[in-house]
Structure formats: structure tokens, C-alpha cells
Amino acid sequence: MRKPIIIILICFTQFSIVAQSEQPVYKNKNESIDNRVSDLVSRMTIEEKVLQLNQYMLGENTNENNIGEVIKKIPPGIGSLIYFGNDPEWRNQVQKIAMDKSRLGIPILFGFDVIHGYRTVYPISLAQACSWNPGLVEQAAAMAAKEAKLSGIDWTFSPMIDVSRDPRWGRVAEGYGEDSYVNAVFGVAAVNGYQGQNLSGKYSIAACLKHYVGYGESEGGRDYRYSDISSQALWETYLPPFKAGIEAGAATVMSAFNDISGIPATANKYILTDILKEKWGHSGFVVSDWHAIRQLINQGVAKDRKEAAYKAFMAGVEMDMIDNLYFEYLPEMVENGKVPMDKIDEAVTRVLRLKFELGLFDNPYTPVTDTKLRYLTPEDIAIAEKLAEESIVLLKNKNNVLPINSMVKNIAVIGPMAKDKANLLGAWSHNGQEHDVVSIYEGLSEEFDKKIKLKYAKGCDFDGEDESGFEKAVEVANNSDIIIACLGEKMDWSGENGTRSTIALPKVQERLIEALKNTGKPIILVLSNGRPLELMRLEPMADAIIELWQPGVAGGYPLAGIISGRINPSGKLSITFPLSTGQIPTYYNMRQSARVNGGKGNYQDIPTKPLYWLGHGLSYTNFEYKRASISKTKIKRNETVKVEVIVENTGDRDGSEVVLWYISDPFCSISRPVKELKFFEKKLIKAGQTQKYEFEIVPEQDLSYPNAKGERFLEKGDYFVIVGDQKIHFEIID
Ligand code: GLC
């Protein structure tokens, strides 16, 4: 009796060996990814290879009548789709076409802009950086990745890590502010959140560092423009966040729209190949930005579509987003020897490697889950609220008018942002829903819950000339003890193409505050905006100013908690607020003026100092920095030096303090900024308690500087570490 089982077992084993030996290597999940990729590439025709280097879109038009037509037009062998839908079943339907109808069954890579959340929308990235809490930002990115993955997305075009010092440029909202190190830290946090421990993780999605590189220097803050970036600026400011992201394992990079001093980013071999691939060893791929290849014609470096395709591909852009120029022209250029086949194979290898790393060949489909379990879970909301809370910055609090005291019985809640929901989502919140948002008014209602009476008046619109609502607003204010004035920007005033000639709010909003000021009631100004604002006329009229930013779905409650005093604000600015548009660009790490005394070179007509520097943010308690100490004042370049500072919470309530550590090198063969942020740490300090903050300086990492070729050098001599208002001297002696 035992024999038949053994025979069956042998047959089965024989069969599975035969089957495996017939199964192509690329389909064998026991083979290494490199083997599977090279086997697959060796089987592909030139058309199949080039299709993998193209990305079309799906779901921008979800009209039921067109879906069939749209799907029919998608070639089964397409490399990637930008998926505007959020239905996993629809994605699976299209994926099945690729798996069953394409000759080799290569899965499609579905990408989308998951920038600050997916359905649970978090604060805009500029606000997230004001939390100075990379751990929380990583958690938020991981939650966004889960929602996106369950909606059919494998790849996000995020994080955006463009250093920007010109808030007229709308995309300043999308990055982590003016500092290179801050963009690097938060960019890495986002990459880790999206990609998890490894790309094949259940909720991992591939990250995409963008926009490579220097897009934040777009001339005059006008989008898509020329950016005059010296090689020195490239290496000291714009490249470091991307280098950090590559070192963190970011799967992809997106080439930018801007022209970098005469060679547009999307045709720039120096950045796309020499630096990204050869110097930094990036093994992933570069996708162009939307129409960025075709735009090379407008930018004057390609005479036609074919040349645009050729220049982008040869510079190092592996995937063509939306233009279809690679599909149109690469086969012919390979045919006539203009484009070498091994460059095509290299590009296809990079794209296929990511698909294997994501596990798409073995698990091409998205599990279909109930939307209630997919979106806005209590955990999602808790993270969204916490991140909104820590991103809020208390900019001004004259005479401690905040938190609201027990004498207040009536609050006037006034302004176009008071009950607004949609605009709190901010730019790039495609899947966010207005009804998911807690408005400022709703947050206040919940917080004060009849203990304090709220009276509302809109007062005015975000812009326009209509002041007819002022009278009602003034009346409401006169019948209240305090005014919470809620002003700000519409979500489309920032983000892509959100260029504004002034960073001041529209005059009608300022005039509303003037009218309210005449009531004599204290004014708490709450701002929801996607960029630093010109507050030179508003600041003197406000007793307190709270920067709410665009907090996403869950800003209303933490804001109300800060106003009531339930929450102690801990946010600090990740970007400088100029006093006026005329001061742009102004940022903390500028070079020293050639004339430092007597105000030479300052503006004649306005003050030269910005209103608030990067790092500004108030608390309801007081933090006293004790005398900082340094382990050694003379060190060799291969030694480290530790600086520590004790911070005491001398107030009567707990609070979190962010300590920012800067260095300065006053004399160097290349001039350096007056100070450079090199480390930061946020800690909770209980009332009356102290916390120790330490910064271990590694000279090669923290004191060296790049030259215009990207070579880092470290000179001996005097250095300073700056913490709080202290400047501690030390020396590199060899
Ligand atoms: C846009 C943006 C880019 C985005 C891409 C896909 O034009 O510049 O940030 O990821 O197209 O939507």
C-alpha cells in the first residue's frame, strides 16, 4: 500500500522539476531578481522594451461611458500608469490585461501623487517640517502608503525635497522649507515611511525624490522657469537632500521642469547620470515630470520631439511621463544606431528591477478591501491630528492673550477660513474629501462645547472687493469678549502653478482686520496658507498669531486645543517669513554682507530683517537654556567633539522644545553662510524639569564643505557651534 504514495510523490517531484525547468527563469520566484530581470530582458523585443519606458494615465476621466474606451487604448505592455482612480478592482482589471494579454506578462507599475496623505490628508509638507518630528512624519507617510497601496498604487511621486527660498513660488508648500539639511531629514523620513523595511512589504510603495534638481530656484518665483544655479549652489544647497534620499534607498527620482543655468534638468547628463548614477550609484530609475521631455523644445534645447526624446534618454531619464516620445522615436533611433541597445537594456533593467522588488510579478493584484477599513481609520486620524498639532506655530502671543482665560464667555469667530473645509486640505490632496475635514469653527465648537458662546460672521471672501460683510462682523465682534479672525489662502493659490506676485493676503482680508481692530477687542489671528505670508500690516493689529498652515483633515481640534490651552504649541518655522515680498529672497543661512556696520546695504524704505526667522515658534511655557558645555576646544579632524546643553522648563506646564544646533565657520577658502543647521532634537520637558540635549560633531560630516565640483574639504581653524543664543568656540588643529 505504501508504494503508490511514494510513486505519486516521485511523479509529482519529477513533474514539478520538469515544470520548473520549462518555466522561464523570470517567472521563477526562487530565482534572484537579477537573474529574473536579465532573463526577461533577453526575451523582449525592442518594442516591448521601449513600452516599459513609457507611462500613460488612467482614470483621469472616470465617466462610466468612457472607461471601456480608455482601457481599450492602454497597450497591455505599458510600463506604468498614473492612476487617478482609487478603486483596486479597476486597477486589477487593467493589470489583468497586462498579465494575460501581453506576450511576456509584465505587470504595470501604478503611480500617483501621494504627497501629504492619500484619503486621510495630513498637513502640507512645509507644515510637517514645522513639527521638527521626523518620526511622526515617517509614520504619516507609512499610513499614507497603506491607504494608497490598498487603492491600487505601487509608487508615489513623493517626497518633494526642493529647497526653496522664494515663497512667491507656489510649490514652496510641497517641500520642507528653506534649509537643505531639513529637506534631507524629512525627505528620508518620508522615503522610509513609504518604502518600509523593504519594497515587497504588504503596504510598501516606491518613493520618488523630486524635482531633481533646483526647481525651487525658479526665476522670480514663476513656475517652470529658468533657474540660475551655480555649481557651488548646486552642491551646497540643492543636491544634498537628494543624496540623502538616495542613500536611504529611494527607488526613483523625478527630473524637474526647470532649466538649470542653460541645461534643463530633464536633459542634464551631469545631474542625471554623472552625479545620480555614477557618483551616487543610484540603481533605480528616473521618470520625467509631466511633459518635461516635450517641453525641452520650448526650452530651446531640442528642435523637435525626436531630438527631445533623444536628449532626455541619453542624459539619463529612463521613463517618459505622458509624452509617449520614447515609444514613438526610440525604436527607430536604436534601429539606425543613434541610441545603443545596451542603453535601452540598462533602462529597462532599472524599471523591471523595481517591479520585481515590489513583488508585482508574483503578486500583481491589489486585495479588495472595504473602504471603511481602508481609509480614515482611528489610527490614521490620530496621526493626522498629532501631526497637525505639532505643525502649528504660535508666532505671536502679546501679553499672553493665549490661552483664552476663564473670563472669556463669548468668542467672535470671523473670517473666510472660519468655516471653510476644502482649503484646509491644501494642494495635492486629490483623494481628500471636503466632508472629511474638521473646520476651525467645528474644532472650536467641540472644544468649548457651550462653556463659551461662539458667534460667527464670515466678514468677507478670500479675495475680491466686497466689504458688505464687515458690518455684521463688527457687530458680532462688539458683542464678544475676544475675536478669533480666520484668514488665509485658497488651496490653489499654492502648489503647482500657484505663483503669486505678492505673498500678502488680498487687501479685503486686511481691511476686515482693520475694521475689527476698531472694536478694541483682542484679536487672535489664525492663518491657513501654503507659503510664508507678508504680515507687516496684520502683525501690529493682532494680539496673537497662530500659523495653522493647511493642516489636512484634522486641524480643527488641535488648533482649538491650543487656543483653549489644552495643548501647548511646539511648532517652529521651517521657513523664514519675510517682512514683505520686497525682501525675497531672505533666509537664515545667508552669507554675511561685505559691510556689516551701520546698516550699509540695507533697504532704505523698509526694515531689512525678516518678520520671523526659520526656527521661530512660541510656547505657553518658558525654556531656559543653561550654559552649554563642549568636550574639547581643540580637536583633530578625525576626532569628534560633543556639545551639550541643559534646558529647563521654568514654567508651570509641560512643553516640548526643539533645540536647533548650528555651526559656523567664519573664515574659509569658500565663503560660508553665517550659520548652518546641522542637527535638531525635540524633547518633552515637564514643568520645572530639565532635559539634556547633545550634539556630537563629526568634523568630516558636520564641518566640511563642498566646492563647485562637489568635493568636500575640511579646513583647520576656528569654528563655532551655536545653540539658543550661545556661540561656543572650538578649533580644528590639523
Ligand atoms: C506634475 C508635477 C509633479 C507630479 C507630476 C504627476 O506636473 O510637477 O510634481 O508628480 O506632474 O502628477
PDB file of C-alpha atoms in Angstrom, residues 415-526:
ATOM      1  CA  GLY A 415     -13.279  85.340   8.522  1.00  0.00           C
ATOM      2  CA  PRO A 416     -13.400  83.419   5.248  1.00  0.00           C
ATOM      3  CA  MET A 417     -11.423  80.496   6.710  1.00  0.00           C
ATOM      4  CA  ALA A 418     -13.566  80.124   9.833  1.00  0.00           C
ATOM      5  CA  LYS A 419     -15.979  77.525   8.460  1.00  0.00           C
ATOM      6  CA  ASP A 420     -14.070  76.610   5.336  1.00  0.00           C
ATOM      7  CA  LYS A 421     -13.120  72.957   4.879  1.00  0.00           C
ATOM      8  CA  ALA A 422     -11.850  72.344   1.350  1.00  0.00           C
ATOM      9  CA  ASN A 423      -8.996  74.848   1.528  1.00  0.00           C
ATOM     10  CA  LEU A 424      -7.634  73.326   4.728  1.00  0.00           C
ATOM     11  CA  LEU A 425      -6.685  70.293   2.611  1.00  0.00           C
ATOM     12  CA  GLY A 426      -4.074  72.245   0.684  1.00  0.00           C
ATOM     13  CA  ALA A 427      -2.633  71.492  -2.758  1.00  0.00           C
ATOM     14  CA  TRP A 428      -2.076  67.895  -3.967  1.00  0.00           C
ATOM     15  CA  SER A 429      -4.940  66.449  -1.946  1.00  0.00           C
ATOM     16  CA  HIS A 430      -6.653  64.714  -4.879  1.00  0.00           C
ATOM     17  CA  ASN A 431      -8.365  61.973  -2.843  1.00  0.00           C
ATOM     18  CA  GLY A 432      -9.116  64.219   0.135  1.00  0.00           C
ATOM     19  CA  GLN A 433     -12.799  64.893   0.696  1.00  0.00           C
ATOM     20  CA  GLU A 434     -14.144  68.184   1.984  1.00  0.00           C
ATOM     21  CA  HIS A 435     -16.589  66.375   4.271  1.00  0.00           C
ATOM     22  CA  ASP A 436     -13.695  64.588   6.000  1.00  0.00           C
ATOM     23  CA  VAL A 437     -12.278  67.915   7.207  1.00  0.00           C
ATOM     24  CA  VAL A 438     -12.797  69.385  10.699  1.00  0.00           C
ATOM     25  CA  SER A 439     -13.131  73.127  10.174  1.00  0.00           C
ATOM     26  CA  ILE A 440     -11.767  75.741  12.564  1.00  0.00           C
ATOM     27  CA  TYR A 441     -15.276  76.549  13.715  1.00  0.00           C
ATOM     28  CA  GLU A 442     -16.133  72.880  14.279  1.00  0.00           C
ATOM     29  CA  GLY A 443     -12.958  72.437  16.278  1.00  0.00           C
ATOM     30  CA  LEU A 444     -13.781  75.438  18.458  1.00  0.00           C
ATOM     31  CA  SER A 445     -17.379  74.292  18.939  1.00  0.00           C
ATOM     32  CA  GLU A 446     -16.188  70.887  20.085  1.00  0.00           C
ATOM     33  CA  GLU A 447     -13.536  72.368  22.323  1.00  0.00           C
ATOM     34  CA  PHE A 448     -15.636  74.980  24.093  1.00  0.00           C
ATOM     35  CA  ASP A 449     -18.850  72.962  23.947  1.00  0.00           C
ATOM     36  CA  LYS A 450     -21.239  75.701  25.158  1.00  0.00           C
ATOM     37  CA  LYS A 451     -18.933  76.659  28.027  1.00  0.00           C
ATOM     38  CA  ILE A 452     -18.116  79.605  25.806  1.00  0.00           C
ATOM     39  CA  LYS A 453     -20.582  81.006  23.287  1.00  0.00           C
ATOM     40  CA  LEU A 454     -19.315  81.219  19.717  1.00  0.00           C
ATOM     41  CA  LYS A 455     -20.698  83.864  17.372  1.00  0.00           C
ATOM     42  CA  TYR A 456     -19.849  83.625  13.667  1.00  0.00           C
ATOM     43  CA  ALA A 457     -19.569  86.041  10.781  1.00  0.00           C
ATOM     44  CA  LYS A 458     -17.707  85.401   7.538  1.00  0.00           C
ATOM     45  CA  GLY A 459     -16.831  89.047   7.092  1.00  0.00           C
ATOM     46  CA  CYS A 460     -15.541  88.698   3.541  1.00  0.00           C
ATOM     47  CA  ASP A 461     -14.410  86.290   0.870  1.00  0.00           C
ATOM     48  CA  PHE A 462     -10.780  85.282   0.386  1.00  0.00           C
ATOM     49  CA  ASP A 463     -10.410  87.971  -2.266  1.00  0.00           C
ATOM     50  CA  GLY A 464     -12.463  90.473  -4.261  1.00  0.00           C
ATOM     51  CA  GLU A 465     -13.648  93.911  -3.139  1.00  0.00           C
ATOM     52  CA  ASP A 466     -16.904  93.102  -1.334  1.00  0.00           C
ATOM     53  CA  GLU A 467     -16.896  94.571   2.179  1.00  0.00           C
ATOM     54  CA  SER A 468     -20.599  94.229   2.738  1.00  0.00           C
ATOM     55  CA  GLY A 469     -19.989  91.569   5.362  1.00  0.00           C
ATOM     56  CA  PHE A 470     -17.881  93.851   7.521  1.00  0.00           C
ATOM     57  CA  GLU A 471     -20.802  95.416   9.348  1.00  0.00           C
ATOM     58  CA  LYS A 472     -22.114  92.090  10.591  1.00  0.00           C
ATOM     59  CA  ALA A 473     -18.604  91.014  11.534  1.00  0.00           C
ATOM     60  CA  VAL A 474     -18.053  94.198  13.561  1.00  0.00           C
ATOM     61  CA  GLU A 475     -21.417  93.741  15.265  1.00  0.00           C
ATOM     62  CA  VAL A 476     -20.563  90.168  16.221  1.00  0.00           C
ATOM     63  CA  ALA A 477     -17.169  91.312  17.466  1.00  0.00           C
ATOM     64  CA  ASN A 478     -18.672  94.090  19.550  1.00  0.00           C
ATOM     65  CA  ASN A 479     -20.885  91.528  21.295  1.00  0.00           C
ATOM     66  CA  SER A 480     -17.977  89.256  22.134  1.00  0.00           C
ATOM     67  CA  ASP A 481     -15.045  89.291  24.539  1.00  0.00           C
ATOM     68  CA  ILE A 482     -12.409  88.257  22.018  1.00  0.00           C
ATOM     69  CA  ILE A 483     -12.083  87.786  18.254  1.00  0.00           C
ATOM     70  CA  ILE A 484     -10.675  84.735  16.516  1.00  0.00           C
ATOM     71  CA  ALA A 485     -10.050  86.030  12.980  1.00  0.00           C
ATOM     72  CA  CYS A 486      -9.509  83.224  10.457  1.00  0.00           C
ATOM     73  CA  LEU A 487      -7.778  84.320   7.258  1.00  0.00           C
ATOM     74  CA  GLY A 488      -5.672  82.676   4.606  1.00  0.00           C
ATOM     75  CA  GLU A 489      -5.231  81.297   1.122  1.00  0.00           C
ATOM     76  CA  LYS A 490      -7.277  79.118  -1.135  1.00  0.00           C
ATOM     77  CA  MET A 491      -5.673  75.744  -1.761  1.00  0.00           C
ATOM     78  CA  ASP A 492      -4.942  76.570  -5.428  1.00  0.00           C
ATOM     79  CA  TRP A 493      -3.044  79.740  -4.568  1.00  0.00           C
ATOM     80  CA  SER A 494      -0.092  77.483  -3.823  1.00  0.00           C
ATOM     81  CA  GLY A 495       1.108  74.161  -5.228  1.00  0.00           C
ATOM     82  CA  GLU A 496       1.944  73.705  -8.902  1.00  0.00           C
ATOM     83  CA  ASN A 497       1.446  76.818 -10.995  1.00  0.00           C
ATOM     84  CA  GLY A 498       0.451  78.631  -7.797  1.00  0.00           C
ATOM     85  CA  THR A 499       2.702  81.592  -8.486  1.00  0.00           C
ATOM     86  CA  ARG A 500       1.800  84.900  -6.812  1.00  0.00           C
ATOM     87  CA  SER A 501       3.455  88.278  -7.309  1.00  0.00           C
ATOM     88  CA  THR A 502       2.940  89.126  -3.645  1.00  0.00           C
ATOM     89  CA  ILE A 503       2.836  86.980  -0.545  1.00  0.00           C
ATOM     90  CA  ALA A 504       0.448  89.409   1.144  1.00  0.00           C
ATOM     91  CA  LEU A 505      -3.145  88.334   1.599  1.00  0.00           C
ATOM     92  CA  PRO A 506      -5.698  90.141  -0.557  1.00  0.00           C
ATOM     93  CA  LYS A 507      -6.456  93.659   0.677  1.00  0.00           C
ATOM     94  CA  VAL A 508     -10.060  92.809   1.573  1.00  0.00           C
ATOM     95  CA  GLN A 509      -8.839  90.390   4.254  1.00  0.00           C
ATOM     96  CA  GLU A 510      -6.509  93.014   5.697  1.00  0.00           C
ATOM     97  CA  ARG A 511      -9.287  95.603   5.684  1.00  0.00           C
ATOM     98  CA  LEU A 512     -11.519  93.197   7.584  1.00  0.00           C
ATOM     99  CA  ILE A 513      -8.918  93.065  10.355  1.00  0.00           C
ATOM    100  CA  GLU A 514      -8.659  96.859  10.346  1.00  0.00           C
ATOM    101  CA  ALA A 515     -12.436  97.046  10.851  1.00  0.00           C
ATOM    102  CA  LEU A 516     -12.275  94.509  13.681  1.00  0.00           C
ATOM    103  CA  LYS A 517      -9.326  96.304  15.267  1.00  0.00           C
ATOM    104  CA  ASN A 518     -11.523  99.376  15.731  1.00  0.00           C
ATOM    105  CA  THR A 519     -13.759  97.414  18.088  1.00  0.00           C
ATOM    106  CA  GLY A 520     -10.905  97.367  20.586  1.00  0.00           C
ATOM    107  CA  LYS A 521     -11.376  93.651  21.236  1.00  0.00           C
ATOM    108  CA  PRO A 522      -8.295  91.422  21.410  1.00  0.00           C
ATOM    109  CA  ILE A 523      -7.667  89.704  18.062  1.00  0.00           C
ATOM    110  CA  ILE A 524      -6.312  86.169  17.720  1.00  0.00           C
ATOM    111  CA  LEU A 525      -5.294  85.851  14.076  1.00  0.00           C
ATOM    112  CA  VAL A 526      -5.420  82.275  12.729  1.00  0.00           C
TER     113      VAL A 526
END
